Short mmCIF file of C-alpha atoms and ligand atoms in Angstrom, two decimals:
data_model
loop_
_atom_site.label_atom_id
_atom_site.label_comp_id
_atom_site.label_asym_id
_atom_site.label_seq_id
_atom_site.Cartn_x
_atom_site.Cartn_y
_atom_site.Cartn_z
CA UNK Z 1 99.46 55.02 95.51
CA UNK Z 2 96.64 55.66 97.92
CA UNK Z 3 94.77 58.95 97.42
CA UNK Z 4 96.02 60.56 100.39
CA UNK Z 5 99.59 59.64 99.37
CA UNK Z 6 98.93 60.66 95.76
CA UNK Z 7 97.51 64.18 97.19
CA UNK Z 8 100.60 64.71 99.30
CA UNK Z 9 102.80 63.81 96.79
CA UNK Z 10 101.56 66.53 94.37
CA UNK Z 11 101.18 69.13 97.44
CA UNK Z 12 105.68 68.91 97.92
CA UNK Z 13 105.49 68.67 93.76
CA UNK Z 14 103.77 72.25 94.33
CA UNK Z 15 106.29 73.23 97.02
CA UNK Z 16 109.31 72.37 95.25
CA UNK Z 17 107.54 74.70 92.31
CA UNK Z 18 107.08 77.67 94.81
CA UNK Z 19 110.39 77.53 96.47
CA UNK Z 20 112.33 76.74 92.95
CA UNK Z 21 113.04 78.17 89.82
CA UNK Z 22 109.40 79.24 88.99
CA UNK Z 23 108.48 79.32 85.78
CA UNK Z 24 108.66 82.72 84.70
CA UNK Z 25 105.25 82.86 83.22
CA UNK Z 26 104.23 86.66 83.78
CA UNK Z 27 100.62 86.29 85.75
CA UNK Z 28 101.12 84.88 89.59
CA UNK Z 29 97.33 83.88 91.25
CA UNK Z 30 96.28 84.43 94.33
CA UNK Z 31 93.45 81.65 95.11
CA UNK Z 32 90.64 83.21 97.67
CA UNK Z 33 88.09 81.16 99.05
CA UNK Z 34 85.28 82.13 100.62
CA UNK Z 35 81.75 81.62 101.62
CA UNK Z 36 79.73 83.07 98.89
CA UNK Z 37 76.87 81.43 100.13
CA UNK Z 38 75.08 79.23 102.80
CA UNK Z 39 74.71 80.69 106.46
CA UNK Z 40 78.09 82.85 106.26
CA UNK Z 41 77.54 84.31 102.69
CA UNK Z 42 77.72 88.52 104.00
CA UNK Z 43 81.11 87.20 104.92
CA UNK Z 44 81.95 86.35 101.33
CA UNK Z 45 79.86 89.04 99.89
CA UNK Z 46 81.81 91.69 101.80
CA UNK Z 47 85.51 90.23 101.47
CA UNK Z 48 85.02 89.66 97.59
CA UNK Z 49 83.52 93.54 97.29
CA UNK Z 50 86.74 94.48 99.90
CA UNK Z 51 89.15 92.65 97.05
CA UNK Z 52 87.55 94.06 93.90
CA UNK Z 53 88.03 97.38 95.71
CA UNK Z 54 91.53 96.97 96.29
CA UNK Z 55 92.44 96.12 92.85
CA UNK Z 56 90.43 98.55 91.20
CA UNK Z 57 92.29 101.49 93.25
CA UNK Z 58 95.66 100.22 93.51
CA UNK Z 59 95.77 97.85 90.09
CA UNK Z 60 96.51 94.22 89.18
CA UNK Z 61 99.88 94.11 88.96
CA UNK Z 62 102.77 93.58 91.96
CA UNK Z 63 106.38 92.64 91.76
CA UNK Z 64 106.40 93.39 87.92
CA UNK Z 65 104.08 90.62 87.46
CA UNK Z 66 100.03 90.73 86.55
CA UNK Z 67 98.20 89.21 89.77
CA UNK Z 68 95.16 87.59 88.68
CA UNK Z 69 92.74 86.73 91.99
CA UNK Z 70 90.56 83.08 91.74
CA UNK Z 71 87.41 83.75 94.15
CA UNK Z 72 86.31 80.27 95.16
CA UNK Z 73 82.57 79.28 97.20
CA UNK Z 74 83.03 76.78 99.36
CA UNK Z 75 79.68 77.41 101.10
CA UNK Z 76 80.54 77.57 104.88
CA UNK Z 77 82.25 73.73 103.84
CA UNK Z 78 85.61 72.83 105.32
CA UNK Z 79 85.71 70.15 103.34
CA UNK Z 80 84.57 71.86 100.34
CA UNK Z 81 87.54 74.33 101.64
CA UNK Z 82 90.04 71.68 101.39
CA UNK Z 83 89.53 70.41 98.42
CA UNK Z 84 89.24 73.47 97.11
CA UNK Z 85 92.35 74.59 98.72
CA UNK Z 86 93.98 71.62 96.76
CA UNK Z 87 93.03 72.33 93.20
CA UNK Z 88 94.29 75.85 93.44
CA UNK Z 89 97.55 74.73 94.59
CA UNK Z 90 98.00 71.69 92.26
CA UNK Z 91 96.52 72.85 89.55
CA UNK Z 92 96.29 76.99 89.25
CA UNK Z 93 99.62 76.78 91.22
CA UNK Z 94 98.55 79.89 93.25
CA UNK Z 95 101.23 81.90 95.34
CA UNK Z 96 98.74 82.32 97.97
CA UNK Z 97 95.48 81.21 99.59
CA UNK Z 98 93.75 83.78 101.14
CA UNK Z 99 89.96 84.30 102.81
CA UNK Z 100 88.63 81.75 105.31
CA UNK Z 101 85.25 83.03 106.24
CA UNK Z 102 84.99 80.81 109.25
CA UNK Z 103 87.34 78.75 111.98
CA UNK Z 104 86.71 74.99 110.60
CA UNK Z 105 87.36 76.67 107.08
CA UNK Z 106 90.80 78.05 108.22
CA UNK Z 107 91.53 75.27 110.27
CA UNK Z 108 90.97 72.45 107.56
CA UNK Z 109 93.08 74.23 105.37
CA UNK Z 110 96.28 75.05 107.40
CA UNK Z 111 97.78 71.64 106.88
CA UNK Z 112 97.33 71.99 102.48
CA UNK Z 113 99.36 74.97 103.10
CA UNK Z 114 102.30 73.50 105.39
CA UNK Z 115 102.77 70.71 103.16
CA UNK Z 116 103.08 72.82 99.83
CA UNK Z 117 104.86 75.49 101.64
CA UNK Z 118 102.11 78.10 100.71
CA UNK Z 119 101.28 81.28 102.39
CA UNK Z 120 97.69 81.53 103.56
CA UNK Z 121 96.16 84.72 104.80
CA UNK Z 122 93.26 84.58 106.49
CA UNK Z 123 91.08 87.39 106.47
CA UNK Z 124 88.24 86.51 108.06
CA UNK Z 125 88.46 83.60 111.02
CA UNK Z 126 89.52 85.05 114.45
CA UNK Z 127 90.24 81.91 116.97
CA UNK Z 128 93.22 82.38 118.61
CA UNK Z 129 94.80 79.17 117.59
CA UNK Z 130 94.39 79.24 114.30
CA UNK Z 131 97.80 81.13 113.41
CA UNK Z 132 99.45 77.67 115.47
CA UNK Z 133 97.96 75.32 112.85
CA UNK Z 134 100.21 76.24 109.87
CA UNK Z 135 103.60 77.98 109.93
CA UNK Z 136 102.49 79.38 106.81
CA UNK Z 137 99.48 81.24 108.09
CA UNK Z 138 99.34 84.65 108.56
CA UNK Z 139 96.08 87.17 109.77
CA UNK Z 140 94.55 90.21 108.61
CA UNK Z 141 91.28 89.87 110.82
CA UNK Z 142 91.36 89.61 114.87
CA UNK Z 143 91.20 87.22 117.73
CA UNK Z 144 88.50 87.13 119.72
CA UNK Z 145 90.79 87.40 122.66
CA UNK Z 146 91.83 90.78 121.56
CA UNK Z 147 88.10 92.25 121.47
CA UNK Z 148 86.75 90.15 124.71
CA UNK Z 149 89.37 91.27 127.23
CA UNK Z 150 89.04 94.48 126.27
CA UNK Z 151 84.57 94.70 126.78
CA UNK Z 152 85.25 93.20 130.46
CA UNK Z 153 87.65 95.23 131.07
CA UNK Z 154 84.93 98.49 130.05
CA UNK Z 155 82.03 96.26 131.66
CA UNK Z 156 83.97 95.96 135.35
CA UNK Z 157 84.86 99.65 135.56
CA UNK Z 158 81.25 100.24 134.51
CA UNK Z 159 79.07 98.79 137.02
CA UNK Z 160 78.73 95.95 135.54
CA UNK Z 161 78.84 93.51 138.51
CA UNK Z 162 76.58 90.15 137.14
CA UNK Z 163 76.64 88.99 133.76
CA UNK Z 164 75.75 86.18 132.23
CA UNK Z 165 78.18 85.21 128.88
CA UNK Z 166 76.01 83.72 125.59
CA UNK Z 167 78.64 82.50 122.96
CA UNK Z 168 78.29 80.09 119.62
CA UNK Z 169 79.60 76.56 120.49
CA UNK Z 170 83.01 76.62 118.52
CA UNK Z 171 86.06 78.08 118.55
CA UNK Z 172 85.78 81.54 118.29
CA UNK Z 173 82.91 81.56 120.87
CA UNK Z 174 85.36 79.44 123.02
CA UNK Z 175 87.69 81.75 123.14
CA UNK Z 176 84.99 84.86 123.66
CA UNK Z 177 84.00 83.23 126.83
CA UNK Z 178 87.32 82.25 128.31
CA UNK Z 179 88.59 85.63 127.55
CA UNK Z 180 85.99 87.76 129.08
CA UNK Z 181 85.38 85.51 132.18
CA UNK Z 182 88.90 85.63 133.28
CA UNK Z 183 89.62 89.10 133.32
CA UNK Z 184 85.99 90.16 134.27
CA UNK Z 185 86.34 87.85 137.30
CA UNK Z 186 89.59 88.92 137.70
CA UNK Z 187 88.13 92.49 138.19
CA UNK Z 188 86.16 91.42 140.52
CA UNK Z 189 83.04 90.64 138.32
CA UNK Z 190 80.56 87.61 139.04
CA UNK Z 191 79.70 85.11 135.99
CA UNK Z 192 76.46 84.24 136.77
CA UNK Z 193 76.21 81.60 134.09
CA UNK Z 194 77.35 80.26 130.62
CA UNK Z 195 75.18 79.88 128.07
CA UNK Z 196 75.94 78.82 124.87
CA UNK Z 197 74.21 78.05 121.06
CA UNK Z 198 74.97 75.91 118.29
CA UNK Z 199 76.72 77.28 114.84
CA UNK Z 200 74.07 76.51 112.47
CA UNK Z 201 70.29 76.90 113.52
CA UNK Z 202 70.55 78.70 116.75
CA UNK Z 203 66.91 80.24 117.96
CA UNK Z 204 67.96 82.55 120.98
CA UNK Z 205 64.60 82.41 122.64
CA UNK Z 206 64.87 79.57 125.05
CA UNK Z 207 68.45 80.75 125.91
CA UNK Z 208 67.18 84.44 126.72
CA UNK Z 209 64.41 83.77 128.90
CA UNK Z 210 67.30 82.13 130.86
CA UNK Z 211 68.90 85.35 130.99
CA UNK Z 212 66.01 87.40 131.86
CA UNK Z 213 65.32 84.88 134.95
CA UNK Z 214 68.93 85.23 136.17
CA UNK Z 215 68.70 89.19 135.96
CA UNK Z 216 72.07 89.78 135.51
CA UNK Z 217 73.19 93.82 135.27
CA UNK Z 218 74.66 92.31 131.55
CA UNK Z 219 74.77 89.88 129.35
CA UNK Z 220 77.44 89.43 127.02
CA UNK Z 221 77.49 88.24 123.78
CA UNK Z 222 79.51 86.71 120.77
CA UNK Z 223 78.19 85.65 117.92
CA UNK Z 224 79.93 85.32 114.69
CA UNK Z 225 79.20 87.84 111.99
CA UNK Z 226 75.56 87.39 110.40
CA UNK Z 227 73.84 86.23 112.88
CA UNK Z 228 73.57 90.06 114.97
CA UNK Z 229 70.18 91.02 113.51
CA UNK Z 230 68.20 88.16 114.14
CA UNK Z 231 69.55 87.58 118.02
CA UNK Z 232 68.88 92.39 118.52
CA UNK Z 233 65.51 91.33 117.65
CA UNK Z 234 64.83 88.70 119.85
CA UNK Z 235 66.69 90.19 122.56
CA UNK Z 236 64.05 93.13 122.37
CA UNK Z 237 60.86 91.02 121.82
CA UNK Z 238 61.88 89.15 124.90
CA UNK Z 239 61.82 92.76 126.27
CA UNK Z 240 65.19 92.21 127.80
CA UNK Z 241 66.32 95.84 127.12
CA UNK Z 242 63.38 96.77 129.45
CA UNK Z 243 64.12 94.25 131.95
CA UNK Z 244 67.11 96.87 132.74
CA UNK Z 245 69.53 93.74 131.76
CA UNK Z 246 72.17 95.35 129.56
CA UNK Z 247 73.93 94.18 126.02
CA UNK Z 248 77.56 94.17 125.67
CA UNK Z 249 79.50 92.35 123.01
CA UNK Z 250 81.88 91.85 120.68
CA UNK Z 251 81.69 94.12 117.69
CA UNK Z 252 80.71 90.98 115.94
CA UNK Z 253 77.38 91.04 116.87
CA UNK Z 254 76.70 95.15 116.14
CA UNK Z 255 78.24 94.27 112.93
CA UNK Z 256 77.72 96.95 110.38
CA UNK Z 257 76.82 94.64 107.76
CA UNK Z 258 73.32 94.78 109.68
CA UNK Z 259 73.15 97.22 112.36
CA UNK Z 260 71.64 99.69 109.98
CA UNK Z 261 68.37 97.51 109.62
CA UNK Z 262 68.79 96.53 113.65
CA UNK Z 263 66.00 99.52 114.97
CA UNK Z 264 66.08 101.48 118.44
CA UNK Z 265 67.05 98.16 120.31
CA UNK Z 266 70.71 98.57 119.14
CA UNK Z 267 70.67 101.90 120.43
CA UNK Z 268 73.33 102.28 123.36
CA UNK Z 269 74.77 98.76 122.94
CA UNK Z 270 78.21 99.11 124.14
CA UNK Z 271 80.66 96.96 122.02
CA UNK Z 272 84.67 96.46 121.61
CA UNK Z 273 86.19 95.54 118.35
CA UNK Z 274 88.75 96.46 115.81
CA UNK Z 275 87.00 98.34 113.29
CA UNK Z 276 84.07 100.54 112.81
CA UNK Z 277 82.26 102.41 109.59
CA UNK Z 278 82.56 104.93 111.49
CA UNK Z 279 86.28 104.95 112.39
CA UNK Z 280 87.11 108.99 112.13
CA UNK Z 281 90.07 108.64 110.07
CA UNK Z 282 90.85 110.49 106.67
CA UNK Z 283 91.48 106.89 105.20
CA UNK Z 284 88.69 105.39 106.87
CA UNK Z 285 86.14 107.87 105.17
CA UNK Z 286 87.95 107.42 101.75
CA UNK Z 287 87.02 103.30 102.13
CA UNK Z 288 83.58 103.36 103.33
CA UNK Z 289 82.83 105.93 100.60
CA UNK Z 290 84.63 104.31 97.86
CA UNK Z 291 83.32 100.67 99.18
CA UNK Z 292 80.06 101.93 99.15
CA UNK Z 293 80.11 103.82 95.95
CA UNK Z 294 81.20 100.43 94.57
CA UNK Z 295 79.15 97.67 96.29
CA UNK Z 296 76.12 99.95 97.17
CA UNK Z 297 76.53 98.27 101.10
CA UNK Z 298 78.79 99.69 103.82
CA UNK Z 299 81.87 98.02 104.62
CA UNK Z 300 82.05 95.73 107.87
CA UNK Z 301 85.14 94.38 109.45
CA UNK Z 302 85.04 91.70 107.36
CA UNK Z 303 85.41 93.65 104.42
CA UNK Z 304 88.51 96.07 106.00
CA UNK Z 305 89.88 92.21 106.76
CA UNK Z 306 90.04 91.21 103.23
CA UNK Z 307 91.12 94.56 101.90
CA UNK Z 308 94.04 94.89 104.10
CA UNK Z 309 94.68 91.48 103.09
CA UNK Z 310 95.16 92.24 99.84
CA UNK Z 311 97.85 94.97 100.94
CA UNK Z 312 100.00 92.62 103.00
CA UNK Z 313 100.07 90.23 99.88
CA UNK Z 314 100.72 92.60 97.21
CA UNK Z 315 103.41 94.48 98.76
CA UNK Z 316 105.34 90.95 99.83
CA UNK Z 317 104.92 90.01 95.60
CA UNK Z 318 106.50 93.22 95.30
CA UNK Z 319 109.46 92.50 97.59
CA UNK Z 320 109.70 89.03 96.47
CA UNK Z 321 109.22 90.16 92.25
CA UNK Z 322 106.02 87.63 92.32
CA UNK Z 323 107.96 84.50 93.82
CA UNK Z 324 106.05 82.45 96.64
CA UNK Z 325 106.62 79.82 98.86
CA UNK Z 326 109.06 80.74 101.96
CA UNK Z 327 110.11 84.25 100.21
CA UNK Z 328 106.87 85.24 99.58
CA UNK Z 329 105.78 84.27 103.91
CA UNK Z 330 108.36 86.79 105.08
CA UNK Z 331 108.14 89.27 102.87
CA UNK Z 332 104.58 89.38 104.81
CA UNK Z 333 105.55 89.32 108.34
CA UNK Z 334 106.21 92.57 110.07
CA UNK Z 335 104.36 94.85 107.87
CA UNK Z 336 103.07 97.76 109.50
CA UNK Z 337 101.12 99.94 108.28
CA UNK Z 338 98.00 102.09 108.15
CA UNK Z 339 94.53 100.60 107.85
CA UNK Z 340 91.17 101.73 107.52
CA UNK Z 341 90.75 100.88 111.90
CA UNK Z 342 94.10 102.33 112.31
CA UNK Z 343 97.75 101.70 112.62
CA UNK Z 344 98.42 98.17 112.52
CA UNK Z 345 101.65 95.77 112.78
CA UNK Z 346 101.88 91.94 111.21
CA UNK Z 347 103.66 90.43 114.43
CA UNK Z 348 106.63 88.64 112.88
CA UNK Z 349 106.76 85.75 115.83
CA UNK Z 350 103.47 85.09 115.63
CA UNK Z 351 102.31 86.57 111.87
CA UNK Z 352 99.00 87.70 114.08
CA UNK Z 353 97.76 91.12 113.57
CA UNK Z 354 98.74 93.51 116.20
CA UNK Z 355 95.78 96.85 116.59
CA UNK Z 356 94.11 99.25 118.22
CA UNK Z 357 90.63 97.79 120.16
CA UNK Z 358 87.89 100.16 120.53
CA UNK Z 359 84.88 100.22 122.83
CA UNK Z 360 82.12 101.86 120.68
CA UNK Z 361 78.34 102.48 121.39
CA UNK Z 362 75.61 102.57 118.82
CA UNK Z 363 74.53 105.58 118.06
CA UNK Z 364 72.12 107.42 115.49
CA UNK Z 365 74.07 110.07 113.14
CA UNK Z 366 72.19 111.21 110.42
CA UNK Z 367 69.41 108.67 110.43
CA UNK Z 368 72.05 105.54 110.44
CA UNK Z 369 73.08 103.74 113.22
CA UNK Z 370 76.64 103.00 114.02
CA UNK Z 371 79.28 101.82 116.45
CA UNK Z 372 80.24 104.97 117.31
CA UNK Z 373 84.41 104.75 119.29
CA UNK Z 374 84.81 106.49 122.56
CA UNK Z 375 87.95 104.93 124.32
CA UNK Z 376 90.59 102.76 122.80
CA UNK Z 377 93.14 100.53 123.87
CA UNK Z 378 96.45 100.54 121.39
CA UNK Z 379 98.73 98.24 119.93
CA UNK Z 380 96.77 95.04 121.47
CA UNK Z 381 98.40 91.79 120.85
CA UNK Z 382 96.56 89.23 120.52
CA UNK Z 383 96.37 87.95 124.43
CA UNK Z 384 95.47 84.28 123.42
CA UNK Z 385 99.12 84.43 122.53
CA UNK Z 386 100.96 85.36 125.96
CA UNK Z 387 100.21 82.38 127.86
C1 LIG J 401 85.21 82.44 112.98
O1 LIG J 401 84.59 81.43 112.62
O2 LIG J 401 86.42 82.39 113.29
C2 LIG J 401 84.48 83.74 113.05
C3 LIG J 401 83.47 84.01 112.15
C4 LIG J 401 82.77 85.22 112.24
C5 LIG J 401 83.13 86.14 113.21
C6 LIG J 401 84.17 85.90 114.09
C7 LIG J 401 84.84 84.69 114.02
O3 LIG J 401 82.45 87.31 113.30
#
């Protein structure tokens, strides 16, 4: 048998195992991969500390069975991803995969988990099109639809009239830039230009002095999570800020993971996303205290990603008494429930996450700097989805 035959082969060996009489061996795992290191390693860092959270408050056991969680590096990889996607099925014969720190990640998997019939929550990735690839996906994060419409929206109303977009060259950033142009343009807004920068090794200098010779009223941004810090300082050495030429962004880029260390130049950066430390909720000040108390960092929306992960699995292995496979996928769609960034609803149709968006500013409180929420837009389905 060729390899690929011999791999598919033991993938439907794995799905007859997860749809069948399981063996009724007492521990089910839940195989989590994410980037632990490389370029993309606060992602990792932050979903692992999000897990270890979760099952130190609410224990290690669901559906009468002991849940034991396999935390997997695949370095930023997809095909480190896939293969290790593969020996968690075949071999630790997990219920679940779950993380997926990045698109390619998520995307390389989807097809492991179609063809062993395995439910994969991703907690991380946020292109629109990722919940298409598998029917077995489901998402605890965002789309970057969902935030971008929301910023032009803000930015148009706002006298914002020229902007220039900046996006990373993939997916995600893809769908940033589609997103915003159409419905700034559509209110009214002018997109001056399109500028874009790779994944791995972007320097943002050449691209801003661009910007500052177009002297647009904004420039918009998306980058994905980890690379905010570096871009807020160039933005101000280029003294952009004093050029007049406003920031707005997705929260991705004022991502709390590093706006603390980000200085005055994040001051006043106007932002939409799902989830802030500084969400003023009674739950949301019980996980950023207990998440810091714990990993000694604050939480970003990474972290509230993989930790409300962790929910929507645990309380489908309770409704499904630890079986997997088809059971297990929709015991998981249509959850609602209440997250640190607020109420939110796993869509049954599309098994996207349905929530609140925010437009937030950073502000100083108390000597820290945060993404501080002052209007909100509820219930937002993800809008990559109503075409
Ligand atoms: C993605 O690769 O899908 C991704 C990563 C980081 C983000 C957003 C999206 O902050």
């Amino acid at each position: 048998m060729s390899t690929r035959r011999h791999h598919l082969a033991l993938l439907a060996a794995a799905a007859l195992a997860a749809g069948g009489a399981m063996a009724q061996s007492d521990t089910v795992k839940i195989g989590v991969i994410l980037p632990m290191t490389g370029p993309s390693a606060s992602t990792g860092r932050q979903i692992d500390a999000a897990i270890k959270l979760w099952l130190a408050q609410n224990g290690v056991r669901a559906g009468g069975r002991k849940v034991e969680v396999l935390v997997k590096d695949d370095a930023g990889v997809a095909d480190t991803t896939r293969r290790l996607a593969q020996e968690l099925v075949v071999n630790d014969k997990v219920v679940a995969l779950a993380g997926f720190g990045l698109t390619p990640l998520a995307l390389a998997t989807a097809p492991i988990a179609t063809q062993s019939k395995t439910p994969m929550l991703v907690m991380a990735a946020a292109t629109s099109s990722i919940t298409e690839a598998s029917p077995y996906i489901v998402r605890s994060s965002f789309t970057l639809p969902q935030a971008a419409v929301s910023i032009a929206e803000w930015a148009a109303k706002n006298k914002v009239k020229k902007v220039v977009t900046l996006v990373t060259d993939y997916g995600p950033g893809n769908d940033a830039e589609k997103f915003f142009v159409s419905q700034f343009q559509l209110n009214g807004g002018n997109v001056l230009d399109k500028l874009r920068t790779p994944l791995r090794g972007a320097d943002f200098a050449p691209v801003l002095q661009k910007v500052r010779d177009l002297a647009p009223d904004a420039l918009f941004v998306f980058l994905p999570s980890g690379q905010g810090a570096q871009f807020m300082k160039q933005f101000g050495e280029r003294g952009l800020d004093k050029a007049g030429i406003r920031l707005i962004a997705t929260g991705d880029v004022t991502d709390d993971d590093q706006l603390n260390d980000m200085g005055d130049v994040a001051l006043g950066v106007v932002t939409s996303h799902h989830y802030s430390a500084a969400h003023p909720s009674a739950m949301n000040r019980k996980f950023v205290a207990d998440f810091q108390a714990a990993a000694k960092f604050r939480p970003n929306f990474m972290a509230v990603g993989g930790w409300d992960g962790m929910r929507v699995i645990f309380k489908a292995l309770d409704t499904t008494k630890g079986a997997g496979g088809d059971a297990l996928l929709a015991a998981m769609k249509g959850q609602l429930f209440e997250s640190p960034r607020g109420q939110v609803l796993i869509d049954a149709q599309t098994r996207d996450i349905v929530q609140d968006i925010y437009i937030r500013k950073v502000e100083r409180k108390d000597g820290q700097l945060y993404n501080v929420e002052f209007d909100v837009q509820k219930s937002v389905k993800d809008p990559g989805k109503l075409k």
